[in-house]
């Protein structure tokens, strides 16, 4: 309070805000006080995802920007994953592929599996910073894009693209993996346009 020439209530309010973000913690007793905490990667990822979701809901970014960001960032993930992937990453993708082939799962469950499949690609890159940034794109932006297009996309097309993408990563073919990724993003972009045109026509 003396250092910054502000009142004690101002300091208390600042500490409350830091505590809400899990950046400090308070402890009572003789050895108590306010201590700086080190946020986990998951906590920071959740904050980044929340911020990205808010940007989408406030229409600060549009679907074309989402697709462009995904194309550039996930292409890098695919190139790195082709050489860095571990069996555990491939197993996760294979498990999600099996789930996606189940015709009885809901659109929401299919979308969640899609997110997990692409998150595994980001993790397979072996670059923790890239994975961290990709979580915002995959977990916040991809579900929004998927749910907009779900009426028009064909699950069989997505599943086939995922199958070929997994095979490319298994054989460490980075160029093929990127080509299939671009094919999927272009396909979904076309379905987004179909969805937008349908909504425009319905509004008329």
PDB file of C-alpha atoms in Angstrom:
ATOM      1  CA  UNK A   1       0.000   0.000   0.000  1.00  0.00           C
ATOM      2  CA  UNK A   2       2.843   2.393   0.843  1.00  0.00           C
ATOM      3  CA  UNK A   3       4.823   1.456  -2.244  1.00  0.00           C
ATOM      4  CA  UNK A   4       1.988   2.168  -4.677  1.00  0.00           C
ATOM      5  CA  UNK A   5       0.372   4.926  -2.635  1.00  0.00           C
ATOM      6  CA  UNK A   6      -3.059   3.284  -2.641  1.00  0.00           C
ATOM      7  CA  UNK A   7      -5.509   2.346   0.085  1.00  0.00           C
ATOM      8  CA  UNK A   8      -5.710  -1.070   1.753  1.00  0.00           C
ATOM      9  CA  UNK A   9      -9.129  -1.822   0.172  1.00  0.00           C
ATOM     10  CA  UNK A  10      -7.536  -1.305  -3.252  1.00  0.00           C
ATOM     11  CA  UNK A  11      -4.808  -3.825  -2.382  1.00  0.00           C
ATOM     12  CA  UNK A  12      -7.392  -6.299  -1.075  1.00  0.00           C
ATOM     13  CA  UNK A  13      -9.422  -5.959  -4.286  1.00  0.00           C
ATOM     14  CA  UNK A  14      -6.298  -6.528  -6.396  1.00  0.00           C
ATOM     15  CA  UNK A  15      -5.430  -9.656  -4.405  1.00  0.00           C
ATOM     16  CA  UNK A  16      -9.000 -10.952  -4.787  1.00  0.00           C
ATOM     17  CA  UNK A  17      -8.732 -10.596  -8.546  1.00  0.00           C
ATOM     18  CA  UNK A  18      -5.376 -12.362  -8.622  1.00  0.00           C
ATOM     19  CA  UNK A  19      -6.791 -15.148  -6.444  1.00  0.00           C
ATOM     20  CA  UNK A  20      -9.726 -15.548  -8.840  1.00  0.00           C
ATOM     21  CA  UNK A  21      -7.187 -16.199 -11.594  1.00  0.00           C
ATOM     22  CA  UNK A  22      -5.292 -18.680  -9.369  1.00  0.00           C
ATOM     23  CA  UNK A  23      -2.214 -16.460  -9.426  1.00  0.00           C
ATOM     24  CA  UNK A  24      -2.035 -16.018  -5.631  1.00  0.00           C
ATOM     25  CA  UNK A  25      -3.303 -17.959  -2.626  1.00  0.00           C
ATOM     26  CA  UNK A  26      -3.990 -16.824   0.921  1.00  0.00           C
ATOM     27  CA  UNK A  27      -3.134 -18.754   4.061  1.00  0.00           C
ATOM     28  CA  UNK A  28      -4.216 -17.961   7.613  1.00  0.00           C
ATOM     29  CA  UNK A  29      -2.230 -18.451  10.804  1.00  0.00           C
ATOM     30  CA  UNK A  30       1.209 -17.493  12.167  1.00  0.00           C
ATOM     31  CA  UNK A  31       2.902 -18.562   8.935  1.00  0.00           C
ATOM     32  CA  UNK A  32       0.105 -17.232   6.777  1.00  0.00           C
ATOM     33  CA  UNK A  33       0.009 -14.505   4.213  1.00  0.00           C
ATOM     34  CA  UNK A  34      -0.500 -14.143   0.486  1.00  0.00           C
ATOM     35  CA  UNK A  35       1.698 -16.289  -1.718  1.00  0.00           C
ATOM     36  CA  UNK A  36       2.304 -16.373  -5.467  1.00  0.00           C
ATOM     37  CA  UNK A  37       1.196 -19.627  -7.090  1.00  0.00           C
ATOM     38  CA  UNK A  38       2.435 -21.212 -10.281  1.00  0.00           C
ATOM     39  CA  UNK A  39      -0.561 -21.936 -12.543  1.00  0.00           C
ATOM     40  CA  UNK A  40      -0.632 -25.327 -14.228  1.00  0.00           C
ATOM     41  CA  UNK A  41      -0.645 -25.690 -18.006  1.00  0.00           C
ATOM     42  CA  UNK A  42      -4.243 -26.935 -17.805  1.00  0.00           C
ATOM     43  CA  UNK A  43      -5.338 -23.844 -15.880  1.00  0.00           C
ATOM     44  CA  UNK A  44      -3.672 -21.519 -18.353  1.00  0.00           C
ATOM     45  CA  UNK A  45      -5.099 -23.505 -21.238  1.00  0.00           C
ATOM     46  CA  UNK A  46      -8.595 -23.162 -19.768  1.00  0.00           C
ATOM     47  CA  UNK A  47      -8.117 -19.383 -19.512  1.00  0.00           C
ATOM     48  CA  UNK A  48      -6.936 -19.167 -23.104  1.00  0.00           C
ATOM     49  CA  UNK A  49      -9.828 -21.311 -24.297  1.00  0.00           C
ATOM     50  CA  UNK A  50     -12.337 -19.176 -22.377  1.00  0.00           C
ATOM     51  CA  UNK A  51     -10.918 -16.003 -23.905  1.00  0.00           C
ATOM     52  CA  UNK A  52     -11.086 -17.484 -27.407  1.00  0.00           C
ATOM     53  CA  UNK A  53     -14.666 -18.656 -26.866  1.00  0.00           C
ATOM     54  CA  UNK A  54     -15.626 -15.160 -25.732  1.00  0.00           C
ATOM     55  CA  UNK A  55     -14.046 -13.648 -28.858  1.00  0.00           C
ATOM     56  CA  UNK A  56     -16.176 -15.937 -31.026  1.00  0.00           C
ATOM     57  CA  UNK A  57     -19.378 -15.238 -29.081  1.00  0.00           C
ATOM     58  CA  UNK A  58     -18.780 -11.483 -29.367  1.00  0.00           C
ATOM     59  CA  UNK A  59     -18.091 -11.902 -33.105  1.00  0.00           C
ATOM     60  CA  UNK A  60     -14.578 -10.509 -32.765  1.00  0.00           C
ATOM     61  CA  UNK A  61     -13.403 -13.266 -35.116  1.00  0.00           C
ATOM     62  CA  UNK A  62     -15.283 -14.904 -37.984  1.00  0.00           C
ATOM     63  CA  UNK A  63     -15.247 -18.433 -39.384  1.00  0.00           C
ATOM     64  CA  UNK A  64     -12.852 -17.534 -42.207  1.00  0.00           C
ATOM     65  CA  UNK A  65     -10.319 -16.360 -39.620  1.00  0.00           C
ATOM     66  CA  UNK A  66     -10.860 -19.514 -37.571  1.00  0.00           C
ATOM     67  CA  UNK A  67     -10.255 -21.701 -40.627  1.00  0.00           C
ATOM     68  CA  UNK A  68      -7.168 -19.727 -41.611  1.00  0.00           C
ATOM     69  CA  UNK A  69      -5.700 -19.959 -38.107  1.00  0.00           C
ATOM     70  CA  UNK A  70      -6.443 -23.667 -37.970  1.00  0.00           C
ATOM     71  CA  UNK A  71      -4.918 -24.296 -41.383  1.00  0.00           C
ATOM     72  CA  UNK A  72      -1.640 -22.543 -40.574  1.00  0.00           C
ATOM     73  CA  UNK A  73      -1.190 -23.747 -36.999  1.00  0.00           C
ATOM     74  CA  UNK A  74      -2.343 -27.326 -37.445  1.00  0.00           C
ATOM     75  CA  UNK A  75      -0.266 -27.733 -40.607  1.00  0.00           C
ATOM     76  CA  UNK A  76       2.785 -27.048 -38.449  1.00  0.00           C
ATOM     77  CA  UNK A  77       1.498 -29.597 -35.932  1.00  0.00           C
ATOM     78  CA  UNK A  78       1.087 -32.199 -38.682  1.00  0.00           C
ATOM     79  CA  UNK A  79       4.605 -31.670 -40.011  1.00  0.00           C
ATOM     80  CA  UNK A  80       6.119 -32.037 -36.543  1.00  0.00           C
ATOM     81  CA  UNK A  81       3.814 -34.906 -35.551  1.00  0.00           C
ATOM     82  CA  UNK A  82       4.903 -36.914 -38.587  1.00  0.00           C
ATOM     83  CA  UNK A  83       8.389 -37.189 -37.095  1.00  0.00           C
ATOM     84  CA  UNK A  84       7.743 -36.720 -33.353  1.00  0.00           C
ATOM     85  CA  UNK A  85       4.559 -38.763 -32.757  1.00  0.00           C
ATOM     86  CA  UNK A  86       4.574 -41.557 -30.217  1.00  0.00           C
ATOM     87  CA  UNK A  87       2.481 -44.728 -30.214  1.00  0.00           C
ATOM     88  CA  UNK A  88       0.358 -43.261 -27.425  1.00  0.00           C
ATOM     89  CA  UNK A  89      -0.691 -40.367 -29.684  1.00  0.00           C
ATOM     90  CA  UNK A  90      -1.533 -42.718 -32.559  1.00  0.00           C
ATOM     91  CA  UNK A  91      -3.525 -44.933 -30.189  1.00  0.00           C
ATOM     92  CA  UNK A  92      -5.641 -41.972 -29.036  1.00  0.00           C
ATOM     93  CA  UNK A  93      -6.415 -41.049 -32.641  1.00  0.00           C
ATOM     94  CA  UNK A  94      -7.263 -44.676 -33.470  1.00  0.00           C
ATOM     95  CA  UNK A  95      -9.625 -44.908 -30.480  1.00  0.00           C
ATOM     96  CA  UNK A  96     -11.408 -41.713 -31.507  1.00  0.00           C
ATOM     97  CA  UNK A  97     -11.692 -43.014 -35.069  1.00  0.00           C
ATOM     98  CA  UNK A  98     -13.469 -46.137 -33.803  1.00  0.00           C
ATOM     99  CA  UNK A  99     -15.868 -43.971 -31.791  1.00  0.00           C
ATOM    100  CA  UNK A 100     -16.596 -41.731 -34.769  1.00  0.00           C
ATOM    101  CA  UNK A 101     -17.652 -44.756 -36.830  1.00  0.00           C
ATOM    102  CA  UNK A 102     -20.455 -45.470 -34.363  1.00  0.00           C
ATOM    103  CA  UNK A 103     -23.589 -44.196 -36.104  1.00  0.00           C
ATOM    104  CA  UNK A 104     -25.501 -44.002 -32.819  1.00  0.00           C
ATOM    105  CA  UNK A 105     -23.410 -41.248 -31.195  1.00  0.00           C
ATOM    106  CA  UNK A 106     -24.897 -37.754 -31.085  1.00  0.00           C
ATOM    107  CA  UNK A 107     -23.660 -34.741 -33.046  1.00  0.00           C
ATOM    108  CA  UNK A 108     -22.207 -33.337 -29.798  1.00  0.00           C
ATOM    109  CA  UNK A 109     -20.366 -36.590 -29.041  1.00  0.00           C
ATOM    110  CA  UNK A 110     -19.005 -36.737 -32.591  1.00  0.00           C
ATOM    111  CA  UNK A 111     -17.807 -33.129 -32.282  1.00  0.00           C
ATOM    112  CA  UNK A 112     -16.125 -33.875 -28.927  1.00  0.00           C
ATOM    113  CA  UNK A 113     -14.352 -36.867 -30.460  1.00  0.00           C
ATOM    114  CA  UNK A 114     -13.260 -34.695 -33.384  1.00  0.00           C
ATOM    115  CA  UNK A 115     -11.747 -32.213 -30.911  1.00  0.00           C
ATOM    116  CA  UNK A 116      -9.878 -34.983 -29.073  1.00  0.00           C
ATOM    117  CA  UNK A 117      -8.565 -36.384 -32.369  1.00  0.00           C
ATOM    118  CA  UNK A 118      -7.073 -33.047 -33.390  1.00  0.00           C
ATOM    119  CA  UNK A 119      -5.797 -32.329 -29.892  1.00  0.00           C
ATOM    120  CA  UNK A 120      -3.830 -35.583 -30.120  1.00  0.00           C
ATOM    121  CA  UNK A 121      -2.209 -34.274 -33.310  1.00  0.00           C
ATOM    122  CA  UNK A 122      -1.188 -31.098 -31.484  1.00  0.00           C
ATOM    123  CA  UNK A 123       0.241 -33.133 -28.602  1.00  0.00           C
ATOM    124  CA  UNK A 124       2.051 -35.389 -31.084  1.00  0.00           C
ATOM    125  CA  UNK A 125       3.965 -32.370 -32.385  1.00  0.00           C
ATOM    126  CA  UNK A 126       6.179 -32.626 -29.308  1.00  0.00           C
ATOM    127  CA  UNK A 127       6.131 -28.826 -28.972  1.00  0.00           C
ATOM    128  CA  UNK A 128       4.414 -27.855 -25.722  1.00  0.00           C
ATOM    129  CA  UNK A 129       4.108 -24.184 -26.652  1.00  0.00           C
ATOM    130  CA  UNK A 130       2.467 -25.041 -29.957  1.00  0.00           C
ATOM    131  CA  UNK A 131       0.131 -27.496 -28.224  1.00  0.00           C
ATOM    132  CA  UNK A 132      -0.810 -24.819 -25.699  1.00  0.00           C
ATOM    133  CA  UNK A 133      -1.706 -22.304 -28.410  1.00  0.00           C
ATOM    134  CA  UNK A 134      -3.547 -24.935 -30.451  1.00  0.00           C
ATOM    135  CA  UNK A 135      -5.839 -25.781 -27.538  1.00  0.00           C
ATOM    136  CA  UNK A 136      -7.567 -22.420 -27.976  1.00  0.00           C
ATOM    137  CA  UNK A 137      -8.143 -23.119 -31.665  1.00  0.00           C
ATOM    138  CA  UNK A 138      -9.160 -26.753 -31.215  1.00  0.00           C
ATOM    139  CA  UNK A 139     -11.192 -26.622 -28.006  1.00  0.00           C
ATOM    140  CA  UNK A 140     -12.816 -23.217 -28.345  1.00  0.00           C
ATOM    141  CA  UNK A 141     -13.068 -22.450 -32.044  1.00  0.00           C
ATOM    142  CA  UNK A 142     -13.364 -25.860 -33.703  1.00  0.00           C
ATOM    143  CA  UNK A 143     -16.539 -26.923 -31.821  1.00  0.00           C
ATOM    144  CA  UNK A 144     -18.220 -23.649 -32.795  1.00  0.00           C
ATOM    145  CA  UNK A 145     -17.337 -24.206 -36.445  1.00  0.00           C
ATOM    146  CA  UNK A 146     -18.368 -27.862 -36.313  1.00  0.00           C
ATOM    147  CA  UNK A 147     -21.767 -27.211 -34.765  1.00  0.00           C
ATOM    148  CA  UNK A 148     -22.549 -24.570 -37.374  1.00  0.00           C
ATOM    149  CA  UNK A 149     -21.869 -27.031 -40.195  1.00  0.00           C
ATOM    150  CA  UNK A 150     -23.179 -30.242 -38.600  1.00  0.00           C
ATOM    151  CA  UNK A 151     -26.434 -30.187 -40.592  1.00  0.00           C
ATOM    152  CA  UNK A 152     -24.516 -30.254 -43.857  1.00  0.00           C
ATOM    153  CA  UNK A 153     -21.342 -32.213 -43.222  1.00  0.00           C
ATOM    154  CA  UNK A 154     -21.294 -35.956 -43.810  1.00  0.00           C
ATOM    155  CA  UNK A 155     -19.766 -37.965 -40.995  1.00  0.00           C
ATOM    156  CA  UNK A 156     -18.435 -40.555 -43.412  1.00  0.00           C
ATOM    157  CA  UNK A 157     -16.363 -37.857 -45.145  1.00  0.00           C
ATOM    158  CA  UNK A 158     -14.865 -36.645 -41.853  1.00  0.00           C
ATOM    159  CA  UNK A 159     -14.164 -40.199 -40.710  1.00  0.00           C
ATOM    160  CA  UNK A 160     -12.448 -41.039 -44.009  1.00  0.00           C
ATOM    161  CA  UNK A 161     -10.313 -37.910 -43.739  1.00  0.00           C
ATOM    162  CA  UNK A 162      -9.365 -38.803 -40.163  1.00  0.00           C
ATOM    163  CA  UNK A 163      -8.513 -42.372 -41.210  1.00  0.00           C
ATOM    164  CA  UNK A 164      -6.207 -41.169 -43.995  1.00  0.00           C
ATOM    165  CA  UNK A 165      -4.699 -38.518 -41.724  1.00  0.00           C
ATOM    166  CA  UNK A 166      -3.884 -41.152 -39.112  1.00  0.00           C
ATOM    167  CA  UNK A 167      -2.318 -43.396 -41.771  1.00  0.00           C
ATOM    168  CA  UNK A 168      -0.149 -40.508 -43.001  1.00  0.00           C
ATOM    169  CA  UNK A 169       1.101 -39.858 -39.470  1.00  0.00           C
ATOM    170  CA  UNK A 170       1.710 -43.578 -38.911  1.00  0.00           C
ATOM    171  CA  UNK A 171       3.890 -43.702 -42.041  1.00  0.00           C
ATOM    172  CA  UNK A 172       5.456 -40.326 -41.123  1.00  0.00           C
ATOM    173  CA  UNK A 173       4.352 -38.735 -44.393  1.00  0.00           C
ATOM    174  CA  UNK A 174       4.192 -35.052 -43.397  1.00  0.00           C
ATOM    175  CA  UNK A 175       3.224 -33.758 -46.844  1.00  0.00           C
ATOM    176  CA  UNK A 176       0.332 -36.187 -47.160  1.00  0.00           C
ATOM    177  CA  UNK A 177      -0.863 -35.368 -43.641  1.00  0.00           C
ATOM    178  CA  UNK A 178      -0.940 -31.642 -44.435  1.00  0.00           C
ATOM    179  CA  UNK A 179      -2.755 -32.249 -47.722  1.00  0.00           C
ATOM    180  CA  UNK A 180      -5.482 -34.252 -45.962  1.00  0.00           C
ATOM    181  CA  UNK A 181      -5.789 -31.627 -43.234  1.00  0.00           C
ATOM    182  CA  UNK A 182      -6.234 -28.906 -45.858  1.00  0.00           C
ATOM    183  CA  UNK A 183      -8.826 -31.078 -47.612  1.00  0.00           C
ATOM    184  CA  UNK A 184     -10.807 -31.346 -44.381  1.00  0.00           C
ATOM    185  CA  UNK A 185     -10.628 -27.628 -43.577  1.00  0.00           C
ATOM    186  CA  UNK A 186     -11.716 -26.753 -47.133  1.00  0.00           C
ATOM    187  CA  UNK A 187     -14.560 -29.251 -46.898  1.00  0.00           C
ATOM    188  CA  UNK A 188     -15.786 -27.764 -43.609  1.00  0.00           C
ATOM    189  CA  UNK A 189     -15.434 -24.221 -44.983  1.00  0.00           C
ATOM    190  CA  UNK A 190     -17.741 -25.203 -47.855  1.00  0.00           C
ATOM    191  CA  UNK A 191     -20.240 -26.668 -45.362  1.00  0.00           C
ATOM    192  CA  UNK A 192     -20.087 -23.413 -43.367  1.00  0.00           C
ATOM    193  CA  UNK A 193     -21.072 -21.541 -46.507  1.00  0.00           C
ATOM    194  CA  UNK A 194     -23.918 -23.989 -47.058  1.00  0.00           C
ATOM    195  CA  UNK A 195     -25.078 -23.377 -43.480  1.00  0.00           C
ATOM    196  CA  UNK A 196     -24.901 -19.613 -43.875  1.00  0.00           C
ATOM    197  CA  UNK A 197     -26.807 -19.708 -47.168  1.00  0.00           C
ATOM    198  CA  UNK A 198     -29.457 -21.945 -45.605  1.00  0.00           C
ATOM    199  CA  UNK A 199     -29.886 -19.558 -42.690  1.00  0.00           C
ATOM    200  CA  UNK A 200     -30.079 -16.572 -45.026  1.00  0.00           C
ATOM    201  CA  UNK A 201     -32.748 -18.318 -47.104  1.00  0.00           C
ATOM    202  CA  UNK A 202     -34.658 -19.333 -44.000  1.00  0.00           C
ATOM    203  CA  UNK A 203     -34.589 -15.720 -42.812  1.00  0.00           C
ATOM    204  CA  UNK A 204     -36.134 -14.575 -46.093  1.00  0.00           C
TER     205      UNK A 204
END
